[in-house]
GROMACS .gro file of C-alpha atoms in nm:
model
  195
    1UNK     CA    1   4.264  13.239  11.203
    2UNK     CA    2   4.200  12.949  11.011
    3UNK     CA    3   4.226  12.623  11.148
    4UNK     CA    4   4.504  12.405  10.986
    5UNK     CA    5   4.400  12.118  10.713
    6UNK     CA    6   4.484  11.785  10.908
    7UNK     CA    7   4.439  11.557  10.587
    8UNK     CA    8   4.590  11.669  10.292
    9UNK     CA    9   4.670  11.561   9.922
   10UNK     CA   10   4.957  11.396  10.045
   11UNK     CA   11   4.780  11.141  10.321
   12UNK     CA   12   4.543  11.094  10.043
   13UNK     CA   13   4.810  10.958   9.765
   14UNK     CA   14   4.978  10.758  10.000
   15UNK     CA   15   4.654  10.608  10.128
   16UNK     CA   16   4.592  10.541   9.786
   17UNK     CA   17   4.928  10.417   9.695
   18UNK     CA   18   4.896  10.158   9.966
   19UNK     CA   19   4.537  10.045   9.909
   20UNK     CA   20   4.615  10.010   9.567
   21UNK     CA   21   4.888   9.738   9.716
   22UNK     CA   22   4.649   9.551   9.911
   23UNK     CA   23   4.425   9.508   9.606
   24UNK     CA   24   4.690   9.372   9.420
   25UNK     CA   25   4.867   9.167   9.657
   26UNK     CA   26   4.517   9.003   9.820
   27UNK     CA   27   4.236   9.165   9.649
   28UNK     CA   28   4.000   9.407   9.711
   29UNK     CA   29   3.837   9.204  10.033
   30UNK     CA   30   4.177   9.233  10.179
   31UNK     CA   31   4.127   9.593  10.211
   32UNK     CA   32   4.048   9.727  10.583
   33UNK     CA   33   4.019  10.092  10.707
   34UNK     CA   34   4.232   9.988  10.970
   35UNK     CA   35   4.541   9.862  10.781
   36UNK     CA   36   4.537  10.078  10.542
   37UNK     CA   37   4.542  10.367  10.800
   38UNK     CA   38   4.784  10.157  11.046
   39UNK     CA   39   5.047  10.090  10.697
   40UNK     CA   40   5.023  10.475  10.600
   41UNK     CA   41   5.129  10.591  11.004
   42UNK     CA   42   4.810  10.752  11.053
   43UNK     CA   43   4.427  10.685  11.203
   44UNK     CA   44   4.169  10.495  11.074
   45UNK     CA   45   3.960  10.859  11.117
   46UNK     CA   46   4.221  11.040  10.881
   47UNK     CA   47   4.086  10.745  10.579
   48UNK     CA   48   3.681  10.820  10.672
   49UNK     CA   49   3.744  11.196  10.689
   50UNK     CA   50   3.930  11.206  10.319
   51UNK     CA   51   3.660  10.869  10.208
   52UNK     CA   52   3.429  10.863  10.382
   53UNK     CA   53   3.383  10.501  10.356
   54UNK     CA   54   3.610  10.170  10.309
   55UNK     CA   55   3.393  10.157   9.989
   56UNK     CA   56   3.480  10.482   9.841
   57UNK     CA   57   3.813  10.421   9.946
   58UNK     CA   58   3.804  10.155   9.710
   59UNK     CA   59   3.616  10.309   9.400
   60UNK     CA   60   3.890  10.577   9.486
   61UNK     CA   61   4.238  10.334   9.388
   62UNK     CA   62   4.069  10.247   9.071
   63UNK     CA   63   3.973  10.580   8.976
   64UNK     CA   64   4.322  10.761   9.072
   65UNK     CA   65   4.447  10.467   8.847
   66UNK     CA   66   4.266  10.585   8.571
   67UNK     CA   67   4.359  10.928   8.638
   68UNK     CA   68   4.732  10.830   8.660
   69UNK     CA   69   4.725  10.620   8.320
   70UNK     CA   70   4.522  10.934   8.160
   71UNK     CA   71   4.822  11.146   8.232
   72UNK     CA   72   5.070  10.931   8.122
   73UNK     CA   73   4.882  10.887   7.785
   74UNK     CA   74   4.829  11.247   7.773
   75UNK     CA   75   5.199  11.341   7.811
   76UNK     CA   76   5.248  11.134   7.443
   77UNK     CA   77   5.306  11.275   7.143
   78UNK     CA   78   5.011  11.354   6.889
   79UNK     CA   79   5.080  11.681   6.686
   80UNK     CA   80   5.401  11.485   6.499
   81UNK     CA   81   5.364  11.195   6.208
   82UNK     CA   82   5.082  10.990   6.291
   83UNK     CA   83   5.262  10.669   6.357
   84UNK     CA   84   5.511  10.802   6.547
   85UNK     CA   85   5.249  10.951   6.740
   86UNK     CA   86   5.083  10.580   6.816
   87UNK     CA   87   5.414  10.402   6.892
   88UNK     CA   88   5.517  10.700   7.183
   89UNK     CA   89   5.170  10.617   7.285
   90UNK     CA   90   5.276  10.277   7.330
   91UNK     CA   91   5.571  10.363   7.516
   92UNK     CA   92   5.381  10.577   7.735
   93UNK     CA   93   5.165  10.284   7.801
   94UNK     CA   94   5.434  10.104   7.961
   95UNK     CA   95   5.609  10.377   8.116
   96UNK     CA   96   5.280  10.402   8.327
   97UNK     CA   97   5.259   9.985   8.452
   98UNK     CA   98   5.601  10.016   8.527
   99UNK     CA   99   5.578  10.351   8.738
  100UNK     CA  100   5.240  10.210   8.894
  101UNK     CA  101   5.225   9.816   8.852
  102UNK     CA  102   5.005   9.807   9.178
  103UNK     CA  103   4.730  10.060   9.052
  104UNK     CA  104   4.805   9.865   8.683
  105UNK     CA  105   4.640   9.561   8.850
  106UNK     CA  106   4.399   9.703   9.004
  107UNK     CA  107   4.274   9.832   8.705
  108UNK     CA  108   4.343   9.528   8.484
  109UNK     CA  109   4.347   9.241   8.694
  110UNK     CA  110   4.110   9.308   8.962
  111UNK     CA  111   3.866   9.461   8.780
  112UNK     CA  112   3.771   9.763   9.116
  113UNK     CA  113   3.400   9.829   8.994
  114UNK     CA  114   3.245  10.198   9.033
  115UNK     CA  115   3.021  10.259   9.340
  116UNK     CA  116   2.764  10.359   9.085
  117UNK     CA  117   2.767  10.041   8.900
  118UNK     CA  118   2.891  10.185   8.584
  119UNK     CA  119   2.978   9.882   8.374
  120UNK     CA  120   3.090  10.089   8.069
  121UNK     CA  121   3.309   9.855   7.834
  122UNK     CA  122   3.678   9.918   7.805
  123UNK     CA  123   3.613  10.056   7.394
  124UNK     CA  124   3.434  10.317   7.562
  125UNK     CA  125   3.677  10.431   7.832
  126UNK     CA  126   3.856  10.795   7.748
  127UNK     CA  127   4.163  10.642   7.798
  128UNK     CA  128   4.092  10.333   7.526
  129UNK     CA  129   3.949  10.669   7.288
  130UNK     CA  130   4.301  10.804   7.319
  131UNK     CA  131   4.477  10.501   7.133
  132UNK     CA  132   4.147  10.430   6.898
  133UNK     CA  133   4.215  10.800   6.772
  134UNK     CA  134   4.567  10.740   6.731
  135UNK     CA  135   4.498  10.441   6.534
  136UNK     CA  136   4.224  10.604   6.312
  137UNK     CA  137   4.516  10.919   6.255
  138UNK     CA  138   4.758  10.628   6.087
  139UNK     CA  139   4.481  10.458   5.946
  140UNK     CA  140   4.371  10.798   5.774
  141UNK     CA  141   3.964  10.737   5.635
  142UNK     CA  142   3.938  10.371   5.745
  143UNK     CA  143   3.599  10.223   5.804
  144UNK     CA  144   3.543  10.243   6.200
  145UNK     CA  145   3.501   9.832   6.246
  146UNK     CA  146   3.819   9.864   6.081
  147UNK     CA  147   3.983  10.113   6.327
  148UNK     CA  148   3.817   9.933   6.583
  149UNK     CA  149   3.935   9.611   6.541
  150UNK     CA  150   4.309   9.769   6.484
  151UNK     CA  151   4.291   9.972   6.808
  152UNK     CA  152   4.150   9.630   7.013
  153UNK     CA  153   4.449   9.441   6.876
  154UNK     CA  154   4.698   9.695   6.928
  155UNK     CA  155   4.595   9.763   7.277
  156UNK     CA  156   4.614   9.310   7.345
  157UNK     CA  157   4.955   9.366   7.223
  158UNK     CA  158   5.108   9.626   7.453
  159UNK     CA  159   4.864   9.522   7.772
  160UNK     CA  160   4.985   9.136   7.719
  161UNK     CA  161   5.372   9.250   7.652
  162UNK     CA  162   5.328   9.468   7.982
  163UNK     CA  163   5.183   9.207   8.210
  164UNK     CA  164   5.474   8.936   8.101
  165UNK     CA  165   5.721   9.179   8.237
  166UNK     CA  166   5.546   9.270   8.496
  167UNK     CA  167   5.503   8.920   8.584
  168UNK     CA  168   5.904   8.905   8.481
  169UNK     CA  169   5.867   8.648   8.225
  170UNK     CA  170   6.049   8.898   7.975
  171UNK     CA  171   6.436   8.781   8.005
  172UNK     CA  172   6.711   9.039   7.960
  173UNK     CA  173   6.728   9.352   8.169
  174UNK     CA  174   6.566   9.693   8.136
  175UNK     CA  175   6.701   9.784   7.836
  176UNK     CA  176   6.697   9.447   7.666
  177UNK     CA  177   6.334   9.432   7.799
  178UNK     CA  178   6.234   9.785   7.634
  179UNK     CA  179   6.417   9.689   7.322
  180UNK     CA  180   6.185   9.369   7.336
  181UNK     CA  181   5.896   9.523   7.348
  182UNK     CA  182   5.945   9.807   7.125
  183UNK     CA  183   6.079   9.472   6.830
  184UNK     CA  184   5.734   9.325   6.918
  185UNK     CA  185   5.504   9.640   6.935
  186UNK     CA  186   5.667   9.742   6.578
  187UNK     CA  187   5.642   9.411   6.381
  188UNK     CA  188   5.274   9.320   6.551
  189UNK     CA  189   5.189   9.639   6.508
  190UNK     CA  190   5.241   9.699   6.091
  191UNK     CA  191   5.071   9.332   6.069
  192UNK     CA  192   4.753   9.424   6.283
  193UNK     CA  193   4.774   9.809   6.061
  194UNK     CA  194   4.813   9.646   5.740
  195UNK     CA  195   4.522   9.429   5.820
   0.00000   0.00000   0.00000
């Protein structure tokens, strides 16, 4: 008979979950086998025999973030009209630092760096390729520095919108707050397309 799986998937999210709150409450030095362990109601053995390491641990929160935003981008639309297509990637944007704000600034704020000491740039991040193919869709032929600089501005604009309500310096209520920033994303948006 086999012997039954002590640690599974869901120990692993919520030791995640709950690093990725300690990163973005106190940063990632705040971040202890122990605690993490003692705040998910299990040992500090269960974290080494899923981790391995308070390191990987780490490199872990950053990469599930990653994985987390990938799906939410994924889940947009991209077989309709091409600017539709870019502004329900915008929406899925936010519908992922609202579900996730803590793994949202660990990504963004804190800046969790790989193990490996992979220092690729943002522009070259699958997750940036999804919205700089979106843009080059609307922008249909334009030159790539062109597409480029369109897809950089766009994502300022929905990142910077994002972190103000996060940070709930966006008055109004949900709805007043998703009406906001779907006003802002469409009028910065045709100015920064239009070039």
């Amino acid at each position: 008979m086999a012997r039954p799986r002590l640690h599974d998937d869901a120990l692993r999210t919520r030791l995640l979950d709950i690093a990725s709150q300690v990163i973005s409450a106190d940063g990632e030095g705040a971040v202890t086998v122990r605690k993490v362990a003692a705040d998910a109601g299990t040992s500090a053995s269960a974290v080494y025999a899923l981790f391995g390491s308070r390191e990987a641990l780490v490199e872990a929160v950053g990469a599930e973030g990653f994985r987390r935003f990938a799906d939410h981008l994924a889940a947009a639309g991209r077989d309709g009209d091409a600017l539709d297509d870019l502004r329900d990637l915008g929406r899925a944007y936010r519908r992922f630092a609202l579900a996730d704000p803590h793994f949202y600034r660990v990504m963004f704020y804190r800046g969790v760096a790989p193990a490996d000491g992979d220092r690729t740039t943002a522009v070259e991040q699958p997750t940036f390729r999804v919205l700089h193919d979106a843009v080059a869709r609307v922008l249909g032929g334009a030159p790539p520095e062109r597409v480029l600089s369109a897809a950089v501005g766009l994502w300022g604009l929905v990142h910077g919108l994002v972190s103000l309500e996060l940070a709930g310096l966006l008055p109004g209520d949900e709805a007043t707050r998703e009406a906001t920033y779907a006003q802002a994303g469409r009028t910065v948006a045709e100015a920064l397309l239009a070039g």
